[in-house]
Short mmCIF file of C-alpha atoms in Angstrom, two decimals:
data_model
loop_
_atom_site.label_atom_id
_atom_site.label_comp_id
_atom_site.label_asym_id
_atom_site.label_seq_id
_atom_site.Cartn_x
_atom_site.Cartn_y
_atom_site.Cartn_z
CA MET A 1458 -0.06 -0.04 -0.02
CA LYS A 1459 1.23 3.53 -0.82
CA VAL A 1460 1.07 6.41 1.35
CA LYS A 1461 1.31 9.83 0.09
CA ALA A 1462 3.74 12.08 1.96
CA TYR A 1463 2.74 15.65 0.41
CA LEU A 1464 0.97 16.92 3.71
CA THR A 1465 4.11 15.91 5.96
CA ILE A 1466 6.37 18.00 3.64
CA TYR A 1467 3.87 20.94 3.64
CA LEU A 1468 3.49 20.98 7.35
CA ALA A 1469 7.17 20.58 7.86
CA LEU A 1470 7.99 23.62 5.44
CA SER A 1471 5.02 25.51 7.41
CA LEU A 1472 6.75 24.95 10.79
CA THR A 1473 10.06 26.20 9.29
CA VAL A 1474 8.50 29.48 8.56
CA LEU A 1475 6.45 29.62 11.91
CA LEU A 1476 9.59 29.05 13.83
CA SER A 1477 11.33 31.69 12.06
CA VAL A 1478 8.37 34.35 12.66
CA VAL A 1479 8.52 33.07 16.27
CA MET A 1480 12.37 33.50 16.66
CA VAL A 1481 11.91 36.85 15.22
CA LEU A 1482 9.23 37.85 17.51
CA LEU A 1483 11.41 36.68 20.38
CA ALA A 1484 13.99 38.62 19.47
CA GLY A 1485 11.79 41.49 19.08
CA VAL A 1486 10.21 41.08 22.51
CA ARG A 1487 13.91 40.56 23.87
CA LYS A 1488 15.23 43.86 22.12
CA ASN A 1489 12.25 45.79 23.38
CA THR A 1490 12.46 44.36 26.82
CA ALA A 1491 16.09 45.35 26.99
CA ARG A 1492 15.09 49.06 25.61
CA MET A 1493 12.30 49.35 28.16
CA GLU A 1494 14.58 48.08 31.03
CA GLU A 1495 17.28 50.43 30.07
CA GLU A 1496 14.84 53.37 29.48
CA LEU A 1497 13.43 52.89 32.94
CA ALA A 1498 16.76 52.73 34.50
CA LEU A 1499 17.84 55.94 32.82
CA ASP A 1500 14.49 57.71 33.93
CA THR A 1501 14.95 56.39 37.49
CA ALA A 1502 18.48 57.47 37.41
CA GLY A 1503 17.54 61.02 36.35
CA TRP A 1504 14.90 61.71 38.84
CA SER A 1505 17.25 60.17 41.35
CA ALA A 1506 19.79 63.03 40.21
CA LEU A 1507 17.26 65.64 40.78
CA ALA A 1508 16.38 64.23 44.16
CA GLU A 1509 19.98 65.52 45.16
CA TYR A 1510 18.80 69.28 45.24
CA HIS A 1511 20.62 71.33 47.86
CA ARG A 1512 18.65 71.00 51.08
CA GLU A 1513 19.73 74.05 52.70
CA LEU A 1514 18.71 76.34 49.50
CA PHE A 1515 15.50 74.52 49.68
CA LYS A 1516 15.00 75.08 53.27
CA GLN A 1517 15.96 78.93 53.09
CA TYR A 1518 14.60 79.75 49.78
CA ASP A 1519 12.15 77.30 48.69
CA MET A 1520 14.23 76.66 45.44
CA PHE A 1521 15.13 73.32 43.76
CA PHE A 1522 18.62 73.21 42.33
CA ILE A 1523 21.51 70.51 42.07
CA ASP A 1524 24.59 71.89 43.55
CA THR A 1525 27.15 70.64 40.77
CA SER A 1526 30.04 70.90 43.26
CA TYR A 1527 28.15 68.24 45.81
CA GLY A 1528 29.71 70.16 48.76
CA GLY A 1529 32.93 70.61 47.19
CA SER A 1530 35.09 73.66 46.06
CA SER A 1531 34.51 73.14 42.30
CA PRO A 1532 31.14 72.97 40.58
CA GLU A 1533 31.04 70.81 37.37
CA ILE A 1534 28.13 69.82 35.29
CA GLU A 1535 29.76 66.79 34.24
CA ALA A 1536 29.45 65.64 37.76
CA VAL A 1537 25.73 65.15 37.30
CA GLY A 1538 26.18 62.96 34.38
CA GLU A 1539 28.52 60.65 36.54
CA HIS A 1540 25.71 60.45 39.15
CA VAL A 1541 23.07 59.61 36.46
CA LYS A 1542 25.39 56.88 35.09
CA ASN A 1543 26.25 55.41 38.67
CA TYR A 1544 22.33 55.36 39.54
CA ALA A 1545 21.40 53.72 35.93
CA ASP A 1546 24.21 51.14 36.50
CA LYS A 1547 22.85 50.34 40.16
CA ASN A 1548 19.30 50.08 38.88
CA LEU A 1549 20.64 47.55 36.01
CA GLN A 1550 22.56 45.73 38.66
CA ASN A 1551 19.46 44.74 40.40
CA THR A 1552 18.36 42.52 37.62
CA ASP A 1553 19.97 39.90 35.54
CA LEU A 1554 17.09 40.05 33.01
CA MET A 1555 18.98 41.36 29.96
CA ASP A 1556 22.35 41.77 31.37
CA SER A 1557 22.35 45.67 30.17
CA ARG A 1558 24.98 48.09 31.31
CA VAL A 1559 25.54 51.87 30.82
CA ALA A 1560 28.13 52.32 27.85
CA PHE A 1561 28.13 56.34 28.25
CA ALA A 1562 26.12 59.00 30.11
CA GLY A 1563 26.70 62.47 29.51
CA ILE A 1564 25.09 65.95 30.09
CA GLN A 1565 24.15 67.77 26.63
CA GLU A 1566 22.30 70.69 28.11
CA ALA A 1567 21.89 72.45 31.52
CA GLU A 1568 20.14 75.28 32.83
CA ILE A 1569 22.26 77.05 35.33
CA ALA A 1570 20.51 79.36 37.81
CA THR A 1571 22.53 82.32 36.43
CA ASP A 1572 21.62 81.76 32.61
CA LEU A 1573 19.78 84.33 30.57
CA GLY A 1574 20.43 86.82 33.15
CA GLY A 1575 18.93 85.01 36.00
CA GLN A 1576 15.82 84.13 34.02
CA VAL A 1577 16.41 80.45 35.08
CA LEU A 1578 15.86 81.55 38.83
CA LYS A 1579 13.22 83.69 37.99
CA ARG A 1580 11.15 80.99 36.59
CA GLN A 1581 11.26 78.97 39.71
CA ILE A 1582 10.47 81.89 41.74
CA VAL A 1583 7.30 82.82 39.68
CA GLU A 1584 6.09 79.16 39.73
CA TYR A 1585 6.71 78.80 43.70
CA GLU A 1586 4.66 82.32 44.19
CA GLU A 1587 1.86 81.49 41.71
CA ASN A 1588 1.31 78.29 43.73
CA TYR A 1589 1.99 80.18 47.00
CA PHE A 1590 -0.73 82.56 46.51
CA GLY A 1591 -3.16 81.33 43.88
CA ILE A 1592 -4.68 83.01 41.01
CA GLU A 1593 -7.51 84.79 43.69
CA ALA A 1594 -4.63 86.43 45.48
CA LEU A 1595 -2.81 87.74 42.60
CA GLU A 1596 -4.96 90.80 42.17
CA ASP A 1597 -4.59 91.84 45.71
CA LEU A 1598 -0.66 91.31 45.18
CA LEU A 1599 -0.65 93.53 42.29
CA SER A 1600 -2.47 96.48 44.21
CA GLN A 1601 0.16 96.08 46.99
CA TYR A 1602 3.43 95.89 44.70
CA GLY A 1603 2.20 97.55 41.53
CA LEU A 1604 2.24 101.11 43.40
CA ALA A 1605 4.99 102.68 41.46
CA GLY A 1606 3.20 102.63 38.16
CA GLN A 1607 -0.04 104.34 39.34
CA GLU A 1608 1.30 107.48 40.72
CA GLN A 1609 4.51 109.18 39.32
CA ILE A 1610 6.58 112.06 40.89
CA SER A 1611 9.09 113.94 38.67
CA GLU A 1612 11.61 113.50 41.67
CA GLU A 1613 14.86 114.21 39.18
CA GLU A 1614 13.17 117.27 37.72
CA LEU A 1615 12.21 118.76 41.07
CA ILE A 1616 15.62 118.14 42.51
CA ARG A 1617 17.27 119.75 39.44
CA GLN A 1618 15.09 122.79 39.71
CA ARG A 1619 16.17 122.90 43.78
CA ASP A 1620 19.84 122.74 42.84
CA GLU A 1621 19.71 125.25 39.82
CA ASN A 1622 17.80 127.56 42.31
CA GLU A 1623 20.53 127.24 45.03
CA THR A 1624 23.12 127.92 42.44
CA ARG A 1625 21.47 130.93 41.01
CA LEU A 1626 20.95 132.26 44.60
CA ALA A 1627 24.64 131.77 45.63
CA ASN A 1628 25.80 133.40 42.41
CA GLU A 1629 23.55 136.55 42.56
CA PRO A 1630 25.61 139.67 43.51
CA PRO A 1631 24.99 140.63 47.10
CA PRO A 1632 22.90 143.68 47.46
CA VAL A 1633 24.84 147.05 48.59
CA LYS A 1634 23.68 150.03 50.72
CA LYS A 1635 25.38 153.56 51.34
CA VAL A 1636 26.48 153.97 54.74
CA THR A 1637 27.54 157.40 56.00
CA LYS A 1638 30.85 157.42 57.82
CA LYS A 1639 33.15 159.97 59.56
CA LYS A 1640 36.78 160.29 59.36
CA TYR A 1641 39.21 162.93 61.05
CA ASN A 1642 41.19 165.06 58.65
CA ARG A 1643 44.65 165.64 60.16
CA ASP A 1644 45.44 168.35 57.72
CA THR A 1645 42.47 170.62 58.66
CA GLY A 1646 41.65 169.39 61.86
CA ASP A 1647 38.05 168.78 60.94
CA VAL A 1648 35.80 165.68 61.25
CA GLU A 1649 34.45 165.04 57.64
CA THR A 1650 31.67 162.77 56.38
CA TYR A 1651 31.56 160.42 53.48
CA GLU A 1652 29.65 157.83 52.09
CA GLU A 1653 30.42 154.09 51.46
CA GLU A 1654 28.87 151.16 49.89
CA GLU A 1655 28.72 148.03 51.80
CA GLU A 1656 27.43 144.53 51.20
CA VAL A 1657 24.24 143.47 53.02
CA PRO A 1658 24.25 139.93 54.14
CA ILE A 1659 21.51 137.77 53.20
CA GLU A 1660 20.03 135.62 55.77
CA ASN A 1661 18.84 132.62 53.97
CA PRO A 1662 16.61 130.74 56.52
CA ALA A 1663 17.08 127.56 54.54
CA ALA A 1664 20.77 127.87 54.86
CA ALA A 1665 21.38 125.62 57.86
CA VAL A 1666 18.90 122.79 56.29
CA ASN A 1667 20.86 123.25 52.85
CA GLU A 1668 24.08 122.13 54.95
CA LEU A 1669 22.35 119.52 56.70
CA ARG A 1670 21.87 117.77 53.51
CA ASN A 1671 25.61 116.72 53.43
CA LYS A 1672 26.02 115.53 56.99
CA GLY A 1673 25.15 112.20 58.39
CA ILE A 1674 21.59 111.71 58.63
CA LEU A 1675 21.05 108.19 60.51
CA ASN A 1676 21.12 109.71 63.95
CA LEU A 1677 18.28 111.95 63.04
CA VAL A 1678 15.73 109.33 61.77
CA ILE A 1679 16.90 106.42 64.17
CA LYS A 1680 16.70 106.78 67.93
CA ASP A 1681 19.30 104.42 68.86
CA THR A 1682 22.14 104.14 66.10
CA SER A 1683 24.02 101.64 68.34
CA LYS A 1684 21.43 98.88 67.27
CA ILE A 1685 22.03 99.56 63.77
CA SER A 1686 23.84 96.33 62.21
CA GLY A 1687 27.58 96.15 61.68
CA SER A 1688 27.83 93.22 59.55
CA ALA A 1689 29.82 93.49 56.37
CA VAL A 1690 31.05 90.96 53.63
CA SER A 1691 33.67 91.00 50.95
CA LEU A 1692 31.87 91.65 47.64
CA GLU A 1693 34.54 90.17 45.45
CA GLU A 1694 33.52 86.79 46.70
CA TYR A 1695 29.96 86.79 45.50
CA LEU A 1696 28.18 86.14 42.08
CA SER A 1697 27.95 89.92 40.88
CA TYR A 1698 31.31 90.75 41.43
CA ARG A 1699 32.96 87.33 40.24
CA SER A 1700 34.53 87.24 36.66
CA ASP A 1701 34.56 83.42 36.42
CA ILE A 1702 30.85 82.78 36.21
CA LEU A 1703 29.88 79.29 35.11
CA GLN A 1704 27.29 79.25 31.93
CA GLY A 1705 24.91 76.63 31.07
CA THR A 1706 22.78 76.27 27.83
CA GLY A 1707 19.83 78.32 28.83
CA MET A 1708 16.47 77.27 29.54
CA LEU A 1709 15.35 73.84 28.24
CA GLN A 1710 12.72 73.95 25.47
CA GLU A 1711 10.35 71.66 27.31
CA ARG A 1712 10.26 74.24 30.17
CA MET A 1713 9.75 77.16 27.79
CA GLU A 1714 6.94 75.42 25.92
CA GLY A 1715 5.07 74.66 29.33
CA GLY A 1716 5.95 78.35 30.65
CA THR A 1717 3.61 80.54 32.56
CA ALA A 1718 1.16 82.76 30.81
CA LEU A 1719 1.42 85.49 33.25
CA THR A 1720 2.18 89.15 32.14
CA GLU A 1721 5.24 91.21 32.54
CA VAL A 1722 3.75 93.15 35.40
CA LYS A 1723 2.14 90.07 37.41
CA GLU A 1724 5.85 88.48 37.15
CA LYS A 1725 7.07 91.38 38.86
CA ALA A 1726 4.54 91.47 41.49
CA LEU A 1727 5.34 87.87 42.43
CA LEU A 1728 9.06 88.68 42.30
CA MET A 1729 8.58 91.45 44.70
CA ALA A 1730 6.25 89.15 47.06
CA TYR A 1731 9.22 86.61 47.13
CA ILE A 1732 11.74 89.12 48.07
CA PHE A 1733 9.87 90.14 50.94
CA GLN A 1734 9.17 86.71 52.05
CA LYS A 1735 12.51 85.42 52.10
CA TYR A 1736 14.95 88.61 52.53
CA GLY A 1737 15.25 90.60 55.60
CA CYS A 1738 15.18 94.34 56.14
CA TYR A 1739 15.61 97.00 58.50
CA GLY A 1740 13.12 96.02 61.33
CA GLN A 1741 12.51 92.76 59.90
CA GLU A 1742 16.11 91.17 59.90
CA LYS A 1743 16.57 87.42 58.88
CA GLU A 1744 18.32 85.35 61.56
CA ASN A 1745 21.79 83.90 60.65
CA ALA A 1746 22.09 86.01 57.64
CA GLY A 1747 25.22 87.07 56.06
CA LEU A 1748 23.67 90.71 56.02
CA ASP A 1749 21.05 91.96 58.00
CA TYR A 1750 19.58 94.38 55.67
CA GLN A 1751 19.25 92.15 52.70
CA VAL A 1752 16.47 94.25 50.63
CA GLU A 1753 18.69 97.21 51.32
CA TYR A 1754 21.69 95.35 49.67
CA LEU A 1755 19.55 94.32 46.71
CA LEU A 1756 19.08 98.29 45.97
CA GLU A 1757 22.57 99.43 46.63
CA GLY A 1758 25.08 96.68 46.44
CA LYS A 1759 27.40 97.90 49.19
CA GLY A 1760 29.53 95.67 51.32
CA SER A 1761 28.17 96.43 54.57
CA ASP A 1762 24.65 97.05 56.22
CA ILE A 1763 25.49 100.55 57.58
CA GLU A 1764 26.45 101.58 54.04
CA ASN A 1765 23.33 100.18 52.52
CA LEU A 1766 20.89 101.57 54.95
CA LYS A 1767 22.61 105.02 54.67
CA ALA A 1768 22.18 104.95 50.90
CA VAL A 1769 18.48 103.75 51.16
CA VAL A 1770 17.75 106.36 53.70
CA ASN A 1771 19.22 109.16 51.59
CA LYS A 1772 17.01 107.63 48.66
CA LEU A 1773 14.01 107.84 50.72
CA LEU A 1774 14.63 111.39 51.87
CA LEU A 1775 15.29 112.57 48.22
CA PHE A 1776 12.02 110.84 47.23
CA ARG A 1777 10.06 112.28 50.11
CA GLU A 1778 11.52 115.64 49.51
CA ALA A 1779 10.27 115.85 45.91
CA ALA A 1780 6.73 114.57 46.93
CA ASN A 1781 6.56 117.02 49.80
CA ALA A 1782 7.56 119.57 47.54
CA VAL A 1783 4.85 119.00 45.26
CA TYR A 1784 2.53 119.21 48.13
CA LEU A 1785 3.77 122.56 49.18
CA TYR A 1786 3.57 123.90 45.78
CA GLY A 1787 -0.33 123.21 45.94
CA ASP A 1788 -1.05 124.30 49.35
CA THR A 1789 -2.03 128.09 49.28
CA ALA A 1790 -1.83 128.48 53.04
CA LYS A 1791 1.68 127.05 53.22
CA LYS A 1792 2.70 128.76 50.15
CA ALA A 1793 1.74 132.13 51.64
CA GLU A 1794 3.65 131.70 55.02
CA ILE A 1795 6.95 130.61 52.63
CA SER A 1796 6.14 134.01 50.66
CA ALA A 1797 6.04 136.05 53.65
CA LEU A 1798 9.19 134.75 55.25
CA ALA A 1799 10.74 135.04 51.86
CA ALA A 1800 9.58 138.78 51.60
CA SER A 1801 10.75 139.83 55.21
CA VAL A 1802 14.26 138.51 54.36
CA ALA A 1803 14.45 140.17 50.92
CA ALA A 1804 13.43 143.41 52.76
CA VAL A 1805 15.79 143.25 55.23
CA ALA A 1806 18.49 142.65 52.76
CA LEU A 1807 17.20 145.40 50.61
CA ALA A 1808 16.77 143.11 47.43
CA PRO A 1809 13.17 142.43 46.73
CA TYR A 1810 14.44 140.73 43.28
CA LEU A 1811 15.71 137.98 45.35
CA GLN A 1812 12.27 136.83 46.85
CA PRO A 1813 11.56 134.39 44.09
CA LEU A 1814 14.64 132.51 44.76
CA LEU A 1815 14.46 132.66 48.33
CA GLU A 1816 10.76 131.09 48.28
CA THR A 1817 12.03 128.31 46.26
CA SER A 1818 15.01 127.64 48.70
CA ILE A 1819 12.61 128.05 51.60
CA LEU A 1820 10.08 125.61 50.27
CA PHE A 1821 12.51 122.74 49.63
CA ALA A 1822 14.08 123.13 52.90
CA TRP A 1823 10.71 122.72 54.47
CA ALA A 1824 10.10 119.73 52.25
CA TYR A 1825 13.40 118.37 53.32
CA ILE A 1826 12.43 118.85 57.06
CA GLU A 1827 9.04 117.08 56.67
CA SER A 1828 11.02 113.98 54.61
CA ILE A 1829 13.20 113.68 57.84
CA GLN A 1830 10.17 112.96 59.90
CA ASP A 1831 8.55 110.92 57.12
CA VAL A 1832 11.55 108.56 57.05
CA LYS A 1833 11.69 108.33 60.72
CA ILE A 1834 8.31 107.14 60.84
CA LEU A 1835 8.80 104.49 58.25
CA LEU A 1836 11.81 102.99 59.95
CA GLU A 1837 9.62 102.77 63.07
CA GLY A 1838 7.14 100.73 61.15
CA GLY A 1839 4.86 103.42 60.32
CA LYS A 1840 3.11 104.54 57.07
CA VAL A 1841 3.69 107.87 54.99
CA PRO A 1842 1.28 108.78 52.39
CA LEU A 1843 2.77 109.27 48.51
CA ILE A 1844 1.04 112.58 48.33
CA LYS A 1845 0.13 114.03 51.54
CA SER A 1846 -3.18 116.02 52.59
CA ALA A 1847 -3.15 118.86 54.85
CA SER A 1848 -4.01 116.31 57.88
CA ASP A 1849 -0.94 114.42 57.06
CA TRP A 1850 1.46 117.23 57.23
CA GLN A 1851 3.69 117.08 60.55
CA THR A 1852 6.04 120.04 60.67
CA GLY A 1853 5.89 123.81 60.85
CA LEU A 1854 7.94 126.26 58.84
CA SER A 1855 10.00 127.25 62.20
CA GLY A 1856 11.22 123.89 61.79
CA ILE A 1857 13.73 125.16 59.35
CA LEU A 1858 14.97 127.66 61.95
CA ASP A 1859 15.25 125.65 64.72
CA LEU A 1860 16.72 122.35 63.88
CA SER A 1861 16.46 120.97 67.47
CA ASP A 1862 13.19 119.80 66.69
CA ILE A 1863 14.28 117.60 63.73
CA GLY A 1864 13.42 113.99 64.25
CA GLY A 1865 11.24 114.71 67.11
CA SER A 1866 8.18 112.53 68.17
CA SER A 1867 6.18 110.93 65.68
CA GLU A 1868 3.30 109.85 67.76
CA GLY A 1869 -0.18 109.95 66.23
CA ASN A 1870 1.50 109.74 62.71
CA GLY A 1871 2.22 106.99 60.28
CA LEU A 1872 -1.16 105.12 60.28
CA ARG A 1873 -2.07 105.92 56.45
CA GLY A 1874 -0.03 105.37 53.25
CA LEU A 1875 2.87 103.13 52.23
CA ASP A 1876 5.16 101.37 54.79
CA TYR A 1877 8.79 100.99 54.63
CA GLY A 1878 8.84 98.00 52.65
CA GLN A 1879 6.24 99.18 49.90
CA TYR A 1880 8.74 102.32 49.55
CA LEU A 1881 11.63 99.71 49.02
CA SER A 1882 9.42 97.66 46.60
CA MET A 1883 8.84 100.89 44.34
CA PHE A 1884 12.75 101.47 44.22
CA LEU A 1885 13.26 97.67 43.42
CA LEU A 1886 10.76 98.25 40.77
CA THR A 1887 13.16 100.48 38.92
CA LYS A 1888 16.15 98.55 39.08
CA LYS A 1889 17.22 96.47 35.93
CA GLU A 1890 15.99 92.93 36.33
CA ASN A 1891 19.08 91.04 35.63
CA GLU A 1892 20.91 93.23 38.28
CA LEU A 1893 18.36 92.50 40.87
CA LEU A 1894 18.36 88.63 40.18
CA PHE A 1895 22.12 88.60 40.40
CA SER A 1896 21.99 90.65 43.65
CA MET A 1897 19.38 87.90 44.96
CA MET A 1898 21.74 85.34 44.14
CA ASP A 1899 24.72 87.07 46.09
CA VAL A 1900 22.62 87.20 49.18
CA MET A 1901 21.61 83.31 48.96
CA GLU A 1902 25.33 82.69 48.53
CA MET A 1903 25.97 84.95 51.62
CA ASP A 1904 23.41 83.09 53.68
CA ILE A 1905 24.05 79.31 52.42
CA ARG A 1906 27.91 79.90 53.11
CA LYS A 1907 27.04 80.69 56.80
CA THR A 1908 25.86 76.90 57.14
CA GLU A 1909 27.98 73.92 57.62
CA TYR A 1910 29.78 72.28 54.96
CA ASN A 1911 28.69 75.02 52.32
CA GLU A 1912 31.76 77.41 52.50
CA ASN A 1913 32.13 77.32 48.94
CA PHE A 1914 28.51 77.32 47.76
CA ARG A 1915 28.03 79.16 44.49
CA MET A 1916 24.85 79.94 42.51
CA ASP A 1917 26.51 79.59 39.13
CA GLY A 1918 27.20 76.24 40.15
CA CYS A 1919 23.36 75.00 40.61
CA ILE A 1920 21.32 73.73 37.79
CA SER A 1921 17.41 73.26 37.91
CA GLY A 1922 17.36 71.05 34.72
CA PHE A 1923 19.58 69.16 32.37
CA ARG A 1924 19.26 67.07 29.14
CA VAL A 1925 21.08 63.71 29.32
CA ALA A 1926 22.42 61.60 26.39
CA ALA A 1927 22.94 57.85 27.52
CA GLU A 1928 24.02 54.55 25.59
CA PHE A 1929 23.44 51.10 26.58
CA GLU A 1930 24.61 47.88 25.58
CA ASP A 1931 23.69 44.40 26.44
CA ARG A 1932 25.28 40.95 25.62
CA ASP A 1933 22.72 39.89 22.87
CA SER A 1934 20.68 43.16 21.60
CA GLY A 1935 23.53 45.50 20.81
CA ASN A 1936 23.53 49.32 21.63
CA CYS A 1937 20.46 51.44 22.63
CA SER A 1938 20.51 55.15 22.87
CA PHE A 1939 18.46 57.80 24.56
CA LEU A 1940 18.28 61.41 25.00
CA ARG A 1941 16.03 62.66 27.71
CA ALA A 1942 15.42 65.90 29.68
CA TYR A 1943 14.86 66.07 33.48
CA TYR A 1944 13.94 69.30 35.18
CA TYR A 1945 12.25 70.67 38.41
#
């Protein structure tokens, strides 16, 4: 009997094809399994690297940054790549599934806090404050820190007028009067009379105040100057004054695409809010800080607390003098007092033509005396309106004649207007943003360096995100490459 074998041959051929397909599928599964294992190992390593954020920077400033020096003296971005590689290797060592290993891992891009003029730092600050306050509170924040844009005082123009007036008054030829005098004539033995011109001194009531402008002012606005901080730092050690600033590659594209939709004005309001939450100033000093008057440092950038405070007080005096002068120009009653005093001085000096110059000089002297009282109130925690009303005015015209009353009691005042911090925020809003951000990082360095094991801390060694290129290899599937970004 004959048995036909064509079915057996067909089955054998079919099995060969099926086995080939199965082997291809198994190879693909193995390769994809290896890729998935390696990808998971890299992701775990990347997030583990981010978990090494600087604890003290987070504790004091709520900022997430990796210190690339890892407590050492020399920050290196490549060190982050080494940490990623080590973490990935350890993750792969915990499984023998594919026997993969990291052939290479290196940082391709990194955003350093100082990149783009400090915009990397600003982005974290804005995101932090946006989450801290919430959208509902943002409008209130704008009203608190957006004051500089609502009412403007032409401070420079007014002070220019004051200085020009004083120059003109000083350069005016002194008035003269004819005086009858007598002399003895030896030749005739008679007493003869004759006339002689004499200069008439001008007793400017504002002279003492004008001299006061160039003298130390802190003792007039602060009751106990012995309590002023004596802290000082060497500026050349900090970011704004160093020349060897490390640079990254700027903000990661992924972060820019998912950025905030806030307007520039709202971002500024959030930046101001952050400064007054995290930085100390006169009357609200931060503990264990490099400088006690940190907001004053942001404005003036000087190496000691007393220098920064002096500079800010003088800036406040100048601003308040201009504001008070604006009020005096519009107050008819006080303007009449000024005119009467100037007229009497001009009459005594026999120089009525000097009355307009004397009026301006007296007006600014009165405005300055008032500004001293304003600053005293601000430093004691009170408030002063940007533009005053009659009920807010504190000093009399006699104050320019009797300087012993300067800086007297401020009891009963300071209940309406802006406080010291709000005036500082107005000044901060006029500062260039990149300079302000770098000054903020100076203070961060000062404070962090006072903590243990952080003597060499540098903000230009801190990164908040990076892109890593990694290559893996295993015994069967060959090499596999990844390019991944990780950021806070």
